[in-house]
Short mmCIF file of C-alpha atoms in Angstrom, two decimals:
data_model
loop_
_atom_site.label_atom_id
_atom_site.label_comp_id
_atom_site.label_asym_id
_atom_site.label_seq_id
_atom_site.Cartn_x
_atom_site.Cartn_y
_atom_site.Cartn_z
CA MET O 262 128.56 61.97 103.05
CA ALA O 263 125.44 62.65 101.01
CA GLU O 264 121.85 61.66 101.52
CA GLU O 265 118.81 62.29 99.39
CA ARG O 266 115.16 62.39 100.38
CA ARG O 267 111.96 62.95 98.47
CA PHE O 268 109.47 65.62 99.40
CA ARG O 269 106.67 67.62 97.77
CA SER O 270 106.53 71.27 96.90
CA ALA O 271 103.73 73.62 97.90
CA SER O 272 101.93 72.95 94.61
CA GLY O 273 102.33 69.18 94.84
CA VAL O 274 105.19 68.43 92.41
CA PRO O 275 107.80 65.99 93.74
CA ILE O 276 111.15 67.52 94.71
CA THR O 277 114.27 66.00 96.25
CA LEU O 278 116.45 67.36 99.00
CA ARG O 279 120.12 66.41 98.93
CA ARG O 280 122.21 66.99 102.02
CA ARG O 281 125.99 66.85 101.95
CA GLN O 282 128.31 67.44 104.87
CA HIS O 283 131.67 68.63 103.64
CA SER O 284 133.16 69.14 107.11
CA ALA O 285 132.10 69.81 110.67
CA SER O 286 131.20 73.41 109.91
CA CYS O 287 130.27 73.23 106.23
CA ARG O 288 127.04 71.84 104.81
CA GLU O 289 125.39 71.95 101.43
CA LEU O 290 121.63 71.53 101.01
CA ALA O 291 120.26 71.28 97.47
CA VAL O 292 116.59 71.20 96.45
CA ARG O 293 116.07 69.82 92.99
CA GLY O 294 112.80 70.28 91.13
CA PRO O 295 111.42 68.11 88.31
CA ARG O 296 113.02 68.38 84.86
CA LEU O 297 111.11 69.86 81.94
CA GLN O 298 108.68 67.11 80.90
CA LEU O 299 108.42 66.04 77.28
CA ARG O 300 104.62 65.93 77.44
CA SER O 301 104.23 69.52 78.63
CA LEU O 302 106.74 70.71 76.01
CA SER O 303 104.84 68.84 73.27
CA ALA O 304 101.51 70.15 74.54
CA ALA O 305 102.69 73.77 74.49
CA THR O 306 104.29 73.44 71.05
CA SER O 307 101.22 71.74 69.56
CA ALA O 308 98.91 74.38 71.03
CA VAL O 309 100.95 77.24 69.55
CA TRP O 310 101.28 75.56 66.17
CA LEU O 311 97.58 74.64 65.97
CA ALA O 312 96.63 78.23 66.81
CA ALA O 313 99.03 79.48 64.12
CA TYR O 314 97.58 77.02 61.61
CA GLY O 315 94.09 78.24 62.47
CA LEU O 316 95.19 81.84 61.88
CA PHE O 317 96.81 80.79 58.61
CA ALA O 318 93.60 79.09 57.48
CA LEU O 319 91.68 82.31 58.21
CA SER O 320 94.12 84.81 56.79
CA GLU O 321 95.98 82.86 54.03
CA ASN O 322 99.21 84.54 55.13
CA SER O 323 102.10 82.07 55.35
CA MET O 324 104.17 84.42 57.52
CA VAL O 325 102.00 83.31 60.44
CA LEU O 326 103.46 79.80 60.27
CA SER O 327 107.09 80.96 60.20
CA ALA O 328 106.35 83.42 62.99
CA ALA O 329 104.91 80.59 65.07
CA ILE O 330 108.04 78.50 64.59
CA PHE O 331 110.26 81.41 65.62
CA ILE O 332 108.11 82.19 68.63
CA THR O 333 108.25 78.58 69.78
CA LEU O 334 112.02 78.35 69.45
CA ILE O 335 112.81 81.71 71.02
CA GLY O 336 110.23 81.18 73.72
CA LEU O 337 111.71 77.82 74.65
CA MET O 338 115.22 79.28 74.83
CA ILE O 339 114.09 82.18 77.00
CA TYR O 340 112.15 79.85 79.26
CA LEU O 341 115.07 77.48 79.78
CA HIS O 342 117.57 80.26 80.36
CA PHE O 343 115.62 82.70 82.51
CA VAL O 344 112.62 80.97 84.03
CA LYS O 345 113.08 77.24 84.64
CA ILE O 346 115.14 76.68 87.76
CA ASP O 347 116.32 73.09 88.13
CA GLN O 348 118.15 73.22 91.42
CA GLU O 349 118.47 75.67 94.27
CA SER O 350 121.23 75.04 96.75
CA LEU O 351 122.32 76.49 100.05
CA LEU O 352 125.95 76.23 101.15
CA VAL O 353 126.44 77.12 104.80
CA ILE O 354 130.04 77.59 105.89
CA GLY O 355 130.27 78.39 109.56
CA SER O 356 132.35 81.52 110.30
CA LEU O 357 132.48 82.45 106.61
CA GLY O 358 128.99 82.89 105.23
CA ILE O 359 126.06 81.48 103.30
CA GLN O 360 126.00 81.01 99.54
CA VAL O 361 122.72 80.63 97.64
CA THR O 362 122.92 79.18 94.12
CA SER O 363 120.16 78.82 91.52
CA SER O 364 120.87 76.59 88.53
CA TYR O 365 118.73 77.12 85.46
CA ALA O 366 117.80 74.44 82.94
CA SER O 367 120.12 75.90 80.29
CA GLY O 368 123.10 75.51 82.63
CA LYS O 369 123.27 79.09 83.87
CA GLU O 370 123.99 79.50 87.56
CA SER O 371 123.43 82.60 89.62
CA THR O 372 124.91 82.86 93.09
CA VAL O 373 124.53 85.21 96.02
CA PHE O 374 126.96 85.19 98.93
CA ILE O 375 126.10 86.63 102.32
CA GLU O 376 128.90 86.87 104.85
CA MET O 377 128.34 85.54 108.34
CA GLY O 378 128.69 88.94 110.01
CA GLN O 379 125.53 90.09 108.27
CA VAL O 380 123.47 86.98 108.99
CA LYS O 381 121.28 87.29 112.06
CA ASP O 382 119.39 84.01 111.73
CA VAL O 383 117.83 81.53 109.32
CA VAL O 384 114.14 81.08 110.12
CA ILE O 385 110.98 79.54 108.71
CA ASN O 386 108.46 82.31 108.18
CA GLU O 387 104.80 82.15 107.17
CA ALA O 388 103.37 84.73 104.80
CA ILE O 389 100.48 85.26 102.43
CA HIS O 390 101.39 84.50 98.81
CA MET O 391 98.73 84.56 96.08
CA GLN O 392 95.68 83.65 98.18
CA LYS O 393 97.62 81.01 100.12
CA VAL O 394 99.61 81.06 103.33
CA ILE O 395 102.94 79.34 102.72
CA TYR O 396 105.94 78.49 104.84
CA TYR O 397 109.26 79.59 103.40
CA LEU O 398 112.81 79.63 104.64
CA CYS O 399 114.52 83.00 104.84
CA ILE O 400 117.76 84.56 106.00
CA LEU O 401 117.41 87.53 108.33
CA LEU O 402 120.14 90.12 107.85
CA GLN O 403 121.46 92.10 110.77
CA ASP O 404 120.84 95.82 111.05
CA PRO O 405 124.24 97.49 111.61
CA GLU O 406 122.86 100.15 113.96
CA ASP O 407 120.44 98.09 116.04
CA PRO O 408 121.63 94.70 117.36
CA GLN O 409 118.05 93.46 117.77
CA GLY O 410 116.80 94.82 114.49
CA ILE O 411 116.42 93.17 111.12
CA SER O 412 117.45 95.13 108.06
CA GLU O 413 116.45 92.74 105.30
CA VAL O 414 114.74 89.42 104.66
CA VAL O 415 116.16 87.14 101.94
CA PRO O 416 113.67 84.40 100.98
CA LEU O 417 115.21 81.08 99.87
CA PHE O 418 113.96 78.28 97.59
CA GLN O 419 111.54 80.63 95.86
CA SER O 420 110.90 78.57 92.76
CA SER O 421 110.76 75.08 94.26
CA LYS O 422 108.77 76.17 97.36
CA PRO O 423 109.21 73.08 99.52
CA ARG O 424 106.64 72.16 102.15
CA LEU O 425 107.12 72.36 105.88
CA ASP O 426 108.64 68.89 106.37
CA CYS O 427 111.47 69.64 103.93
CA LEU O 428 111.94 73.12 105.41
CA ILE O 429 112.27 71.71 108.92
CA GLU O 430 115.12 69.44 107.76
CA VAL O 431 116.94 72.36 106.15
CA TYR O 432 116.28 74.52 109.20
CA LYS O 433 117.72 71.98 111.60
CA SER O 434 120.84 71.55 109.48
CA CYS O 435 121.40 75.28 109.27
CA GLN O 436 120.83 75.84 112.97
CA GLU O 437 123.44 73.21 113.88
CA ILE O 438 126.05 75.27 112.06
CA LEU O 439 124.78 78.67 113.15
CA GLU O 440 124.88 77.62 116.80
CA GLN O 441 128.61 77.01 116.51
CA ARG O 442 129.31 80.67 115.97
CA LYS O 443 127.87 81.56 119.37
CA THR O 444 130.13 79.10 121.19
CA ALA O 445 133.22 79.78 119.05
CA PRO O 446 135.46 82.61 120.27
CA GLN O 447 135.25 85.90 118.39
CA SER O 448 138.76 85.65 117.01
CA ASN O 449 138.25 86.28 113.31
CA GLU O 450 136.88 89.84 113.27
CA ILE O 451 138.75 91.82 110.66
CA LYS O 452 138.08 95.56 111.10
CA GLU E 298 72.69 109.46 123.34
CA ASN E 299 74.05 107.62 120.33
CA SER E 300 71.95 104.48 120.52
CA PRO E 301 70.55 102.95 117.32
CA ALA E 302 67.05 102.68 118.83
CA PRO E 303 64.05 103.89 116.82
CA LEU E 304 63.03 107.50 117.59
CA PRO E 305 60.17 109.61 116.25
CA GLU E 306 62.59 111.92 114.41
CA ARG E 307 64.22 108.96 112.69
CA ALA E 308 60.81 107.65 111.63
CA ILE E 309 60.00 111.01 110.04
CA TYR E 310 63.37 111.16 108.24
CA GLY E 311 62.87 107.64 106.97
CA PHE E 312 59.39 108.36 105.67
CA ALA E 313 60.53 111.59 103.98
CA LEU E 314 63.36 109.69 102.24
CA PHE E 315 60.91 106.98 101.20
CA LEU E 316 58.53 109.48 99.61
CA GLY E 317 61.40 111.40 98.02
CA SER E 318 62.89 108.29 96.43
CA TRP E 319 59.51 107.19 95.06
CA PHE E 320 58.98 110.68 93.63
CA GLY E 321 62.43 110.62 92.03
CA PHE E 322 61.79 107.20 90.52
CA ILE E 323 58.39 108.19 89.02
CA LEU E 324 59.98 111.36 87.61
CA TYR E 325 62.76 109.27 86.03
CA LEU E 326 60.18 106.92 84.46
CA ILE E 327 58.15 109.85 83.08
CA TRP E 328 61.21 111.47 81.61
CA ALA E 329 62.45 108.21 80.05
CA TYR E 330 59.21 106.95 78.53
CA ILE E 331 56.99 109.90 77.56
CA PRO E 332 57.83 111.14 74.03
CA GLU E 333 59.44 114.55 73.76
CA THR E 334 56.60 116.08 71.75
CA TRP E 335 54.07 115.48 74.53
CA LEU E 336 56.43 117.09 77.08
CA PHE E 337 57.00 120.05 74.75
CA SER E 338 53.26 120.49 74.32
CA LEU E 339 52.96 120.80 78.11
CA GLY E 340 55.59 123.55 78.05
CA LEU E 341 58.42 121.56 79.72
CA THR E 342 61.27 121.92 77.26
CA TYR E 343 64.47 121.94 79.31
CA TRP E 344 65.26 118.22 79.91
CA PRO E 345 68.56 116.35 79.52
CA GLN E 346 68.96 114.15 76.48
CA LYS E 347 67.12 110.83 76.69
CA TYR E 348 70.40 109.09 75.91
CA TRP E 349 71.27 109.48 79.57
CA ALA E 350 68.20 107.54 80.70
CA VAL E 351 69.98 104.38 79.51
CA ALA E 352 73.59 105.48 79.84
CA LEU E 353 73.59 106.34 83.53
CA PRO E 354 72.28 102.96 84.80
CA VAL E 355 74.74 101.16 82.54
CA TYR E 356 77.64 103.26 83.85
CA LEU E 357 76.55 102.49 87.40
CA LEU E 358 76.38 98.73 86.90
CA VAL E 359 79.74 98.57 85.11
CA ALA E 360 81.27 100.63 87.93
CA VAL E 361 79.94 98.13 90.50
CA GLY E 362 81.41 95.22 88.52
CA ILE E 363 84.78 96.92 88.20
CA GLY E 364 84.65 97.76 91.90
CA TYR E 365 84.71 94.06 92.77
CA ILE E 366 87.80 93.49 90.63
CA LEU E 367 89.43 96.69 91.89
CA LEU E 368 88.95 95.75 95.52
CA PHE E 369 90.43 92.29 94.93
CA GLY E 370 93.39 93.80 93.10
CA MET E 371 94.06 96.44 95.76
CA ASN E 372 93.99 93.73 98.38
CA MET E 373 96.59 91.74 96.52
CA MET E 374 98.75 94.80 95.93
CA SER E 375 98.85 95.82 99.57
CA THR E 376 99.86 92.34 100.77
CA ALA E 377 103.45 92.53 101.90
CA PRO E 378 105.85 90.69 99.53
CA LEU E 379 107.81 87.72 100.82
CA ASN E 380 111.05 89.71 101.19
CA SER E 381 109.75 92.60 103.28
CA THR E 382 110.40 92.97 107.00
CA ASP E 383 106.67 93.62 107.51
CA THR E 384 106.15 89.85 107.59
CA ILE E 385 108.48 89.57 110.60
CA THR E 386 107.91 92.63 112.74
CA ASP E 387 106.44 96.12 112.80
CA ASN E 388 106.81 99.41 114.66
CA PHE E 389 104.80 98.35 117.68
CA ALA E 390 106.84 95.19 118.16
CA LYS E 391 110.13 97.06 117.85
CA LYS E 392 109.24 99.63 120.51
CA GLN E 393 107.64 97.32 123.06
CA GLN E 394 108.75 97.47 126.68
CA GLN E 395 110.35 94.48 128.31
CA LYS E 396 108.65 93.93 131.65
CA LYS E 397 110.63 92.19 134.35
CA PHE E 398 109.85 88.54 135.03
CA GLN E 399 108.08 88.00 138.37
CA GLU E 400 107.80 84.63 140.07
CA GLU E 401 104.31 83.12 140.39
CA ALA E 402 102.79 85.81 138.13
CA ILE E 403 101.39 85.40 134.64
CA PRO E 404 104.03 86.72 132.20
CA ALA E 405 103.17 89.99 130.46
CA LEU E 406 101.87 89.90 126.90
CA ARG E 407 104.52 90.64 124.30
CA ASP E 408 105.59 89.94 120.74
CA ILE E 409 108.01 87.03 120.76
CA PRO E 410 110.83 87.35 118.20
CA ILE E 411 110.62 84.95 115.30
CA SER E 412 113.95 83.22 116.06
CA GLU E 413 112.65 82.19 119.48
CA VAL E 414 109.34 80.97 118.06
CA ASN E 415 111.15 78.90 115.45
CA ARG E 416 113.43 77.31 117.99
CA MET E 417 110.45 76.38 120.11
CA PHE E 418 108.50 74.87 117.22
CA PHE E 419 111.11 73.17 115.12
CA LEU E 420 114.03 72.24 117.37
CA PRO E 421 112.66 69.67 119.79
CA GLU E 422 114.62 69.68 123.04
CA LYS E 423 114.44 67.01 125.67
CA GLY E 424 111.97 68.77 127.96
CA LEU E 425 108.51 68.50 129.39
CA CYS E 426 106.63 68.81 126.14
CA GLN E 427 107.35 65.41 124.59
CA SER E 428 103.97 64.26 123.37
CA ARG E 429 105.10 60.97 121.77
#
């Protein structure tokens, strides 16, 4: 079963949260940001080409125009492949682990898997980020020596930065699955 | 003993500094404005170059302007990044003592772990704090 809701990101752009329940202990939460808009692409391309034409008018060197075309093309490819993240998803499988996937606009996907033994908790933390205080969801990793300690913090949804209402939905879904591992017997420890 | 109240010694120090700074300022103006030939004719020949009469104030003002930007930048650099454990806890919170809970007494002050705080804020349980 899947459901989709609209929210806003920290900077105000509309994002959607899609929640799918694959089984009783497996849930997938995907935050999808807006696609690359035609108007911003045209604005950036026109700005670069106008600047190049201005340079050409000053310097009478036609290499400036070809260089501008190359820069625009290569810049667009780099942006789509390395910078523009379309969808970030969180797959929580109780007793197995958590998988975080980022899908870029060019189709590339990068995934990180954290096994459940290392996960201490999934919490909503507040921190200072670029002159603002933002809420962000993060996975706390267990410290092997100290049962109360936290060895690492893995922030989630870094590029779409949902607001608190969306984060609360994701938090509640994750906690429902994480609570099951406290009540389930410790039968699957492989040492 | 260490009060900031006015004392006679402090009045004297203040007045001496006031006279000294006025003297320094008049000396600076004399050195900057009076032509070198007049100073030579008086016998005072060993002065720094007049270039410095303009250069030093300019250096000072540019340093003040850069200081603003530097302070802002250092502030941003020393803010903990989003993936550091400094946003969750620190040494004092890790080593705090757990006092025993006593009935009818105000609970001791302590750092509450973030998991507990989150559960209290974001997982509403059917309890006493239903405000709707």
